[in-house]
Coordinates of C-alpha atoms in Angstrom, one line a residue:
M270 CA 124.0 208.0 -80.3
A271 CA 124.7 204.3 -79.5
I272 CA 123.4 203.0 -82.8
E273 CA 125.4 205.4 -84.9
E274 CA 128.5 204.6 -82.8
L275 CA 128.0 200.9 -83.5
I276 CA 127.7 201.5 -87.3
E277 CA 130.7 203.9 -87.4
T278 CA 133.0 201.7 -85.4
E279 CA 132.0 198.7 -87.4
D280 CA 133.0 200.6 -90.6
A281 CA 136.4 201.4 -89.0
Y282 CA 136.8 197.8 -87.8
V283 CA 136.1 196.3 -91.3
A284 CA 138.6 198.8 -92.8
K285 CA 141.3 197.5 -90.4
L286 CA 140.5 193.8 -91.3
R287 CA 140.8 194.8 -95.0
T288 CA 144.2 196.3 -94.4
T289 CA 145.3 193.1 -92.5
V290 CA 144.2 190.9 -95.4
K291 CA 145.7 193.2 -98.0
L292 CA 149.1 193.6 -96.4
F293 CA 149.6 190.2 -94.9
T294 CA 147.3 187.3 -95.6
Q295 CA 146.7 187.8 -99.4
K296 CA 150.5 187.6 -99.8
L297 CA 151.1 184.8 -97.4
N298 CA 148.2 182.4 -97.6
P299 CA 149.6 179.2 -99.3
K300 CA 146.1 178.4 -100.6
G301 CA 145.8 181.7 -102.4
H302 CA 147.3 183.0 -105.6
V303 CA 150.7 184.0 -104.2
P304 CA 153.9 184.4 -106.5
R305 CA 155.9 182.1 -104.2
R306 CA 155.2 180.3 -101.0
I307 CA 156.7 182.0 -98.0
I308 CA 155.1 180.1 -95.1
D309 CA 153.6 176.6 -95.0
P310 CA 149.9 176.0 -94.4
Y311 CA 150.3 174.8 -90.8
D312 CA 152.3 177.9 -89.7
Y313 CA 150.0 180.2 -91.6
K314 CA 146.9 178.8 -89.9
K315 CA 148.5 179.0 -86.5
V316 CA 149.5 182.7 -86.9
F317 CA 146.6 184.2 -88.9
S318 CA 143.9 181.6 -88.2
N319 CA 140.7 182.4 -90.1
I320 CA 141.0 186.2 -90.2
E321 CA 139.9 186.2 -93.9
D322 CA 136.6 184.5 -92.8
L323 CA 136.1 187.2 -90.2
L324 CA 136.4 189.9 -92.9
A325 CA 133.8 188.2 -95.0
V326 CA 131.2 187.9 -92.2
N327 CA 131.8 191.4 -90.9
E328 CA 131.5 192.9 -94.4
K329 CA 128.0 191.4 -94.7
F330 CA 127.1 192.7 -91.3
L331 CA 128.3 196.2 -92.2
L332 CA 126.3 196.1 -95.5
D333 CA 123.1 195.1 -93.6
L334 CA 123.7 197.9 -91.1
F335 CA 124.0 200.4 -93.9
N336 CA 120.9 199.1 -95.5
C337 CA 119.0 199.6 -92.2
K338 CA 120.4 203.2 -92.0
T339 CA 119.4 203.9 -95.6
N340 CA 115.8 202.5 -95.4
Y341 CA 115.0 203.8 -91.9
T342 CA 115.9 206.7 -89.8
I343 CA 118.4 206.4 -87.0
A344 CA 115.6 207.3 -84.6
D345 CA 113.7 204.2 -85.4
L346 CA 115.6 201.4 -87.2
A347 CA 112.8 198.9 -86.8
P348 CA 110.9 198.2 -90.1
P349 CA 107.4 199.4 -90.2
A350 CA 104.7 196.8 -89.9
G351 CA 104.3 195.0 -93.2
G352 CA 105.4 196.0 -96.7
T353 CA 109.1 195.4 -96.6
N354 CA 111.6 192.5 -96.6
V355 CA 114.4 194.5 -95.1
L356 CA 115.4 193.3 -91.6
G357 CA 115.2 195.8 -88.7
F358 CA 118.2 196.8 -86.8
G359 CA 117.6 194.3 -83.9
E360 CA 117.1 191.4 -86.3
V361 CA 120.2 192.3 -88.3
C362 CA 122.3 192.3 -85.1
A363 CA 120.7 189.1 -83.7
S364 CA 121.2 187.1 -87.0
H365 CA 124.8 188.2 -87.5
M366 CA 125.9 187.7 -83.9
A367 CA 124.6 184.2 -84.1
G368 CA 126.6 183.7 -87.3
F369 CA 129.7 185.1 -85.7
A370 CA 129.8 182.5 -83.0
E371 CA 131.7 179.7 -84.8
C372 CA 134.2 181.7 -86.8
Y373 CA 135.1 184.0 -83.9
R374 CA 135.4 181.1 -81.6
T375 CA 137.9 179.5 -84.0
Y376 CA 139.9 182.8 -84.2
L377 CA 139.9 183.4 -80.5
L378 CA 141.2 179.9 -79.7
N379 CA 144.0 180.2 -82.2
Y380 CA 144.9 183.8 -81.2
F381 CA 145.8 182.6 -77.8
N382 CA 148.9 180.8 -79.2
A383 CA 149.5 183.0 -82.3
Q384 CA 152.3 185.0 -80.8
V385 CA 154.2 181.8 -79.8
F386 CA 154.0 180.4 -83.4
H387 CA 154.8 183.8 -84.9
A388 CA 158.0 184.0 -82.8
S389 CA 158.9 180.5 -83.8
V390 CA 158.4 181.1 -87.5
M391 CA 160.3 184.4 -87.4
K392 CA 163.2 182.5 -85.9
N393 CA 163.2 179.6 -88.3
N394 CA 161.9 181.1 -91.6
S395 CA 164.1 183.8 -93.0
D396 CA 161.7 184.5 -95.9
Y397 CA 158.8 185.1 -93.5
C398 CA 161.0 187.3 -91.2
R399 CA 162.1 189.4 -94.2
F400 CA 158.5 189.7 -95.4
I401 CA 157.2 190.9 -92.0
Y402 CA 159.8 193.5 -91.7
E403 CA 159.2 194.8 -95.2
V404 CA 155.4 195.1 -94.6
L405 CA 155.8 196.8 -91.2
N406 CA 157.9 199.5 -92.9
D407 CA 155.2 200.1 -95.4
P408 CA 153.5 203.5 -94.7
Q409 CA 150.1 201.8 -94.9
C410 CA 151.0 200.0 -91.6
E411 CA 151.0 203.3 -89.8
N412 CA 153.8 202.2 -87.5
K413 CA 151.7 199.3 -86.1
T414 CA 152.9 195.8 -85.3
L415 CA 151.4 192.6 -86.7
F416 CA 149.7 192.0 -83.4
D417 CA 148.1 195.4 -83.4
Y418 CA 146.1 194.1 -86.3
L419 CA 145.6 190.6 -85.0
I420 CA 144.2 191.8 -81.7
E421 CA 141.4 193.7 -83.3
P422 CA 138.9 190.8 -83.5
P423 CA 139.2 190.0 -79.7
Q424 CA 138.8 193.6 -78.8
R425 CA 135.9 194.1 -81.2
I426 CA 133.9 191.3 -79.5
G427 CA 134.2 193.1 -76.2
R428 CA 133.0 196.3 -77.9
Y429 CA 130.0 194.5 -79.3
T430 CA 128.8 193.6 -75.8
M431 CA 129.3 197.2 -74.5
L432 CA 127.6 198.8 -77.5
L433 CA 124.6 196.4 -77.6
K434 CA 124.1 196.8 -73.8
N435 CA 124.0 200.6 -74.2
I436 CA 121.5 200.3 -77.0
L437 CA 119.3 198.0 -74.9
V438 CA 119.3 200.6 -72.1
H439 CA 117.9 203.2 -74.4
T440 CA 115.4 200.8 -76.1
S441 CA 111.8 200.4 -74.7
P442 CA 110.8 196.8 -73.9
E443 CA 107.8 197.4 -76.2
H444 CA 109.9 198.3 -79.2
P445 CA 110.1 195.6 -81.9
D446 CA 113.9 195.7 -81.8
Y447 CA 114.1 195.0 -78.0
M448 CA 113.9 191.2 -78.0
P449 CA 116.2 190.7 -81.1
L450 CA 118.7 193.1 -79.4
R451 CA 118.6 191.0 -76.2
E452 CA 119.4 187.9 -78.3
A453 CA 122.2 189.7 -80.0
F454 CA 123.7 190.9 -76.7
A455 CA 123.5 187.4 -75.2
K456 CA 125.3 185.9 -78.2
A457 CA 128.0 188.5 -78.2
N458 CA 128.5 188.0 -74.5
E459 CA 128.7 184.3 -75.0
I460 CA 131.5 184.7 -77.6
A461 CA 133.3 187.2 -75.3
L462 CA 133.3 184.7 -72.4
L463 CA 134.9 181.9 -74.4
T464 CA 137.5 181.6 -71.6
D465 CA 134.9 179.6 -69.6
D466 CA 134.4 176.8 -72.2
E467 CA 136.3 173.5 -71.9
A468 CA 138.2 173.8 -75.2
T469 CA 139.7 177.1 -74.1
K470 CA 140.5 175.7 -70.7
R471 CA 142.4 172.9 -72.4
A472 CA 144.3 175.4 -74.6
T473 CA 145.1 177.4 -71.5
M474 CA 146.5 174.4 -69.7
C475 CA 148.7 173.4 -72.7
Y476 CA 149.9 177.0 -73.0
A477 CA 150.9 177.0 -69.3
L478 CA 152.8 173.7 -69.7
F479 CA 154.4 175.0 -72.9
N480 CA 155.8 178.0 -70.9
S481 CA 157.1 175.8 -68.2
V482 CA 159.2 173.4 -70.4
K483 CA 162.3 174.8 -72.1
R484 CA 162.5 173.9 -75.8
A485 CA 159.0 172.5 -75.8
P486 CA 157.5 172.0 -79.3
C487 CA 155.0 174.5 -80.6
T488 CA 152.8 171.6 -81.5
M489 CA 152.2 171.1 -77.8
L490 CA 149.6 173.9 -78.0
S491 CA 146.2 172.5 -78.9
Q492 CA 142.7 173.0 -77.7
H493 CA 142.1 169.2 -78.4
R494 CA 144.8 168.1 -76.0
T495 CA 144.2 167.6 -72.3
P496 CA 146.9 167.2 -69.6
I497 CA 145.9 164.2 -67.5
A498 CA 148.6 163.3 -64.9
F499 CA 152.3 163.6 -64.2
M500 CA 154.9 161.7 -62.2
D501 CA 158.4 162.4 -61.0
A502 CA 161.0 159.7 -61.8
S503 CA 164.6 159.0 -62.4
E504 CA 165.7 157.7 -65.8
L505 CA 168.1 154.8 -65.3
H506 CA 170.8 153.4 -67.6
R507 CA 169.3 150.2 -69.0
E508 CA 172.5 148.2 -68.6
T509 CA 173.9 149.4 -65.3
S510 CA 170.7 150.7 -63.7
K511 CA 172.6 153.8 -62.6
P512 CA 170.7 157.1 -62.5
K513 CA 171.0 159.2 -65.7
R514 CA 168.8 162.2 -65.1
P515 CA 165.8 163.3 -63.0
V516 CA 162.6 163.7 -65.1
T517 CA 159.0 164.5 -64.9
I518 CA 156.7 162.4 -67.1
V519 CA 153.5 164.2 -68.2
L520 CA 150.6 162.3 -69.6
F521 CA 148.3 164.0 -72.1
S522 CA 145.1 162.7 -73.7
D523 CA 147.1 161.8 -76.8
K524 CA 150.8 162.1 -75.9
I525 CA 153.3 161.1 -73.2
L526 CA 156.1 163.7 -72.6
V527 CA 159.4 163.4 -70.7
A528 CA 161.0 166.6 -69.3
E529 CA 164.2 166.8 -67.4
R530 CA 164.1 168.4 -63.9
P531 CA 167.0 170.6 -62.8
N532 CA 168.1 168.2 -60.0
Y533 CA 166.9 165.2 -58.0
H534 CA 165.7 167.3 -55.1
S535 CA 163.2 169.3 -57.2
H536 CA 159.6 168.2 -57.6
G537 CA 157.5 168.5 -60.8
I538 CA 154.6 169.8 -58.8
D539 CA 156.6 172.7 -57.6
L540 CA 157.9 173.5 -61.0
L541 CA 154.3 173.3 -62.3
D542 CA 153.1 175.6 -59.5
P543 CA 149.6 174.2 -59.0
V544 CA 146.8 176.7 -58.6
D545 CA 143.6 175.0 -59.9
T546 CA 142.2 171.5 -60.3
S547 CA 138.9 172.5 -62.0
L548 CA 139.1 170.5 -65.2
D549 CA 137.9 166.9 -64.7
G550 CA 139.9 166.7 -61.4
F551 CA 143.2 167.0 -63.2
F552 CA 145.8 169.7 -62.9
S553 CA 145.7 173.2 -64.4
R554 CA 148.9 175.1 -63.7
N555 CA 150.1 178.7 -63.6
L556 CA 153.7 178.1 -64.3
S557 CA 156.8 180.1 -63.3
K558 CA 158.2 182.6 -65.7
D559 CA 161.6 180.9 -66.0
P560 CA 161.1 177.3 -67.1
N561 CA 163.1 174.8 -65.1
L562 CA 162.0 171.8 -67.0
K563 CA 163.8 170.8 -70.2
F564 CA 162.1 169.0 -73.0
R565 CA 163.6 165.5 -73.7
G566 CA 161.0 163.9 -76.0
W567 CA 157.4 162.7 -76.4
A568 CA 155.5 160.0 -78.3
D569 CA 151.9 159.2 -79.2
I570 CA 150.3 157.5 -76.2
E571 CA 148.8 154.9 -78.7
Q572 CA 152.2 153.6 -79.7
V573 CA 153.7 153.4 -76.2
Q574 CA 154.2 150.1 -74.3
F575 CA 154.7 149.8 -70.5
F576 CA 156.7 146.9 -69.0
K577 CA 157.9 146.0 -65.5
G578 CA 161.4 147.2 -64.9
A579 CA 164.7 145.8 -63.6
P580 CA 164.4 142.8 -61.3
G581 CA 165.4 143.6 -57.8
I582 CA 165.0 147.4 -58.2
P583 CA 161.6 148.5 -56.8
D584 CA 159.2 150.8 -58.6
T585 CA 161.0 150.5 -62.0
F586 CA 159.3 150.4 -65.3
L587 CA 160.1 150.4 -69.0
I588 CA 158.5 152.7 -71.7
S589 CA 159.0 151.6 -75.3
A590 CA 157.6 153.3 -78.3
S591 CA 157.1 151.6 -81.7
N592 CA 157.3 153.5 -85.0
A593 CA 155.9 150.6 -87.0
Q594 CA 152.5 152.3 -87.2
Q595 CA 152.0 155.9 -88.1
R596 CA 149.0 158.0 -87.3
S597 CA 147.4 159.8 -90.2
T598 CA 147.6 163.5 -89.6
D599 CA 146.1 166.7 -91.1
P600 CA 148.0 167.4 -94.3
A601 CA 148.4 171.0 -93.1
E602 CA 150.1 169.8 -89.9
P603 CA 153.8 168.8 -90.4
P604 CA 154.8 165.7 -88.5
D605 CA 157.3 166.5 -85.7
N606 CA 160.5 164.6 -85.3
L607 CA 160.6 165.1 -81.6
D608 CA 160.0 161.5 -80.7
A609 CA 163.6 160.5 -81.4
Y610 CA 164.1 160.3 -77.6
F611 CA 161.9 157.2 -77.6
Q612 CA 162.7 155.9 -81.1
S613 CA 166.5 155.8 -80.5
G614 CA 168.3 153.5 -78.1
G615 CA 165.5 151.1 -77.4
P616 CA 163.2 151.2 -74.3
R617 CA 163.7 153.8 -71.6
L618 CA 164.1 152.6 -68.0
F619 CA 162.6 154.7 -65.2
Q620 CA 162.3 154.5 -61.4
A621 CA 159.5 156.3 -59.7
A622 CA 160.8 159.0 -57.4
V623 CA 160.7 158.2 -53.7
Q624 CA 157.6 159.7 -52.1
P625 CA 155.1 158.8 -49.4
E626 CA 152.6 157.3 -51.8
G627 CA 155.3 155.3 -53.6
V628 CA 154.0 152.3 -55.5
Q629 CA 150.5 153.6 -55.4
K630 CA 151.5 156.8 -57.4
L631 CA 153.2 154.6 -60.0
N632 CA 150.3 152.3 -60.3
E633 CA 147.9 155.2 -60.7
F634 CA 150.0 156.8 -63.4
I635 CA 150.3 153.6 -65.4
E636 CA 146.6 153.0 -65.0
A637 CA 145.9 156.5 -66.3
C638 CA 148.2 155.7 -69.3
H639 CA 146.3 152.5 -70.1
R640 CA 143.0 154.3 -69.9
A641 CA 144.2 157.1 -72.2
Q642 CA 145.4 154.5 -74.7
A643 CA 142.1 152.7 -74.7
L644 CA 140.2 156.0 -75.4
T645 CA 142.6 157.1 -78.2
R646 CA 142.4 153.7 -79.9
R647 CA 138.7 154.0 -80.5
H648 CA 138.2 154.0 -84.3
G649 CA 135.5 156.1 -86.0
D650 CA 132.2 157.0 -84.6
T651 CA 131.3 153.5 -83.6
G652 CA 134.6 152.7 -81.7
K653 CA 134.2 151.8 -78.0
A654 CA 136.6 151.5 -75.1
R655 CA 135.8 149.1 -72.2
H656 CA 137.2 148.5 -68.8
S657 CA 136.9 145.8 -66.2
Q658 CA 138.8 144.4 -63.3
W659 CA 139.7 140.7 -63.5
S660 CA 141.9 138.9 -61.0
E661 CA 142.8 142.2 -59.4
T662 CA 144.1 143.4 -62.8
N663 CA 142.6 146.3 -64.7
V664 CA 141.7 145.1 -68.2
Y665 CA 141.1 147.6 -71.1
A666 CA 139.7 146.6 -74.4
N667 CA 138.6 148.3 -77.6
I668 CA 135.6 146.9 -79.5
Y669 CA 135.8 146.8 -83.3
D670 CA 133.9 145.2 -86.2
T671 CA 135.6 143.3 -89.0
T672 CA 135.6 146.5 -91.1
S673 CA 137.0 149.0 -88.6
Y674 CA 139.7 146.8 -87.1
P675 CA 142.0 146.5 -90.1
K676 CA 141.7 150.3 -90.5
A677 CA 142.7 151.2 -86.9
S678 CA 146.1 153.0 -86.9
Y679 CA 147.1 151.4 -83.6
K680 CA 146.0 148.1 -82.1
N681 CA 146.3 146.4 -78.8
N682 CA 148.8 143.5 -78.3
I683 CA 146.0 141.1 -77.6
A684 CA 143.0 140.5 -80.0
V685 CA 140.0 138.5 -79.2
V686 CA 137.8 137.6 -82.2
F687 CA 134.3 136.5 -81.5
V688 CA 132.7 134.5 -84.4
E689 CA 129.1 133.2 -84.6
Q690 CA 128.9 129.6 -85.8
D691 CA 127.1 130.6 -89.0
R692 CA 129.2 133.7 -89.8
P693 CA 132.7 132.7 -90.8
T694 CA 135.4 135.4 -90.6
N695 CA 138.5 135.7 -92.9
M696 CA 141.2 135.8 -90.3
E697 CA 144.0 136.6 -92.7
S698 CA 142.3 139.8 -93.8
L699 CA 142.0 140.9 -90.2
F700 CA 145.7 140.5 -89.4
A701 CA 147.2 141.4 -92.7
G702 CA 149.6 143.9 -91.1
K703 CA 153.3 143.1 -90.5
G704 CA 155.6 143.6 -87.6
S705 CA 154.2 145.2 -84.5
A706 CA 151.0 146.0 -86.4
T707 CA 150.1 142.3 -85.7
P708 CA 149.0 141.5 -82.2
W709 CA 151.2 139.3 -80.0
V710 CA 148.3 137.1 -78.9
V711 CA 145.1 136.3 -80.8
A712 CA 142.2 134.4 -79.2
L713 CA 139.3 133.0 -81.2
V714 CA 136.0 132.5 -79.5
Q715 CA 133.3 130.7 -81.5
G716 CA 129.7 130.5 -80.5
R717 CA 128.2 127.0 -80.6
H718 CA 124.5 126.4 -81.2
K719 CA 122.2 123.5 -80.6
E720 CA 118.8 122.9 -82.1
G721 CA 116.5 125.9 -82.2
N722 CA 119.5 128.3 -82.7
R723 CA 120.1 128.3 -78.9
R724 CA 123.7 129.0 -78.0
D725 CA 125.5 126.2 -76.2
G726 CA 128.6 127.8 -74.9
F727 CA 131.7 128.8 -76.8
R728 CA 134.8 127.1 -78.4
F729 CA 138.0 128.9 -77.5
S730 CA 141.5 128.7 -79.0
I731 CA 144.6 130.9 -78.7
V732 CA 147.8 131.5 -80.8
S733 CA 150.7 133.6 -79.7
K734 CA 154.0 134.9 -80.9
V735 CA 155.6 134.4 -77.5
P736 CA 155.4 131.6 -75.0
L737 CA 152.5 132.1 -72.6
K738 CA 153.0 131.3 -68.9
P739 CA 149.8 132.2 -67.0
S740 CA 150.5 132.8 -63.3
R741 CA 149.4 130.3 -60.8
R742 CA 147.1 132.9 -59.2
I743 CA 145.2 133.5 -62.5
I744 CA 144.9 129.8 -63.2
Q745 CA 143.6 129.0 -59.8
S746 CA 141.0 131.8 -60.1
T747 CA 139.7 130.4 -63.4
P748 CA 137.1 127.7 -63.1
C749 CA 138.2 126.0 -66.3
A750 CA 141.5 126.8 -68.2
A751 CA 141.6 126.4 -71.9
S752 CA 144.7 124.8 -73.4
I753 CA 147.2 127.0 -75.1
S754 CA 148.8 126.6 -78.5
N755 CA 152.0 128.4 -79.2
N756 CA 151.7 128.3 -83.0
P757 CA 152.7 131.5 -84.8
I758 CA 149.9 133.9 -85.7
G759 CA 148.6 133.0 -89.2
S760 CA 148.6 129.2 -88.6
W761 CA 144.8 129.0 -88.4
G762 CA 144.6 125.2 -88.2
S763 CA 142.3 122.9 -86.3
H764 CA 143.8 123.5 -82.9
V765 CA 140.4 124.4 -81.3
T766 CA 140.2 123.4 -77.7
E767 CA 137.4 122.1 -75.6
P768 CA 134.2 124.1 -75.5
I769 CA 133.8 126.8 -72.9
G770 CA 130.4 126.3 -71.4
K771 CA 128.5 128.1 -68.6
S772 CA 131.1 126.9 -66.1
M773 CA 133.7 129.1 -67.9
P774 CA 132.7 132.8 -67.4
L775 CA 136.2 134.0 -68.5
F776 CA 135.4 135.6 -71.9
P777 CA 132.0 137.3 -71.0
Q778 CA 133.4 138.4 -67.7
V779 CA 136.4 140.2 -69.1
F780 CA 135.2 141.4 -72.5
W781 CA 131.4 141.8 -72.2
D782 CA 130.3 142.2 -68.6
N783 CA 132.0 145.5 -68.0
S784 CA 131.7 149.3 -67.9
E785 CA 132.1 151.5 -71.0
Y786 CA 133.9 154.8 -71.3
T787 CA 132.2 157.4 -73.5

């Protein structure tokens, strides 16, 4: 009988989870009472995920199933009308399947990459390697591998859908359990089809990229990271401008990665083997088994700067990464030291690979990088990223208040501070950081008011660390240019320029009258 089969197989499944926890996680979990720490919290989480949580929720499910079997006969596991608080079989299944959704989703997403992390830890952690071999030789393991145990939850979710569907076939629509069983089946099916959700698609894309790049870091694998764009280029020697190596530059939503191509005639798009473009119009790749790309380095997209390249050499650009500001990370996640490629030797000089779209491809890639930077620099729940075109230049800005700006891990090189006349702002507290944490250019815009609290334009001043030389094209396109003071930042004196009235739409045009990314 289908109901008996569900209960019996659930009992066997819970027993396997108990064995996994007893033999492996109870002895390895750094947060538990272990004699000595064998594996760090990050690696433990990536290999075993939340399997102990699965045991807890499935033990409760099994207990409720046994209660149903004890209180009612197998022939009719629905409770009689009135007189009992014990849930019927259908209600038990529906309530627990709904509760399974989040914890099983977490496990399934991590399971996708668990084998990669397990192999990495086995290679680099001799204590972990020794422990695993000792446990696998234990008679309680019954000659099974670690992944024979870890694969049980994904397989069980598939069994739930089959068993519940079979029970529904043999349940009359008039039966009290029919509707709860339909809900339980729908929820189990939803969990089993996690491969269709966006987080899993992102994890799949990162996994494919990971397999295509030799020596790629395990931390590349994340369901929170999205590949956005890529571009082939040649890295040039910064002094001689001679080619050093052919590379493919990959832009993620939070990182920029440089991988070396095997030769100058190869193309990143061929090495990435494109098969799908279903996620936000960007690439999803089914990569070749033998990776031809070699990992060189990567950096947080927030700390990267893009500059025009060598004079006289077309399509060249510089990428520089600053380490003056450090992003706060999950304490369980160790910081990687794989950004030495960008941190050592100064800025990296590149030339876009010759291709039909040429400059357009380079401009689109740099544009995508600036957009990703603006989105990642949003701070907290109230942070906003804005975009506008001004004088044929794409302008990106992040909007902060006086509380969130000092807390932002990474800041743009230009800061515009808007101050109402009756609300003074402590400028020193806003720019208390040192080095590259302080913007290169700070503009102060002060609202002016006449009688009746009616705004009468703005007062505008600007200070800069570097000499400012606005191009003739920009000056001519501006109805009224404010004067520029090259005082160092921090010299907040009385160098306020002439007011910017209605004839000067520069500030509202660029920073307020624009579209917002959400």
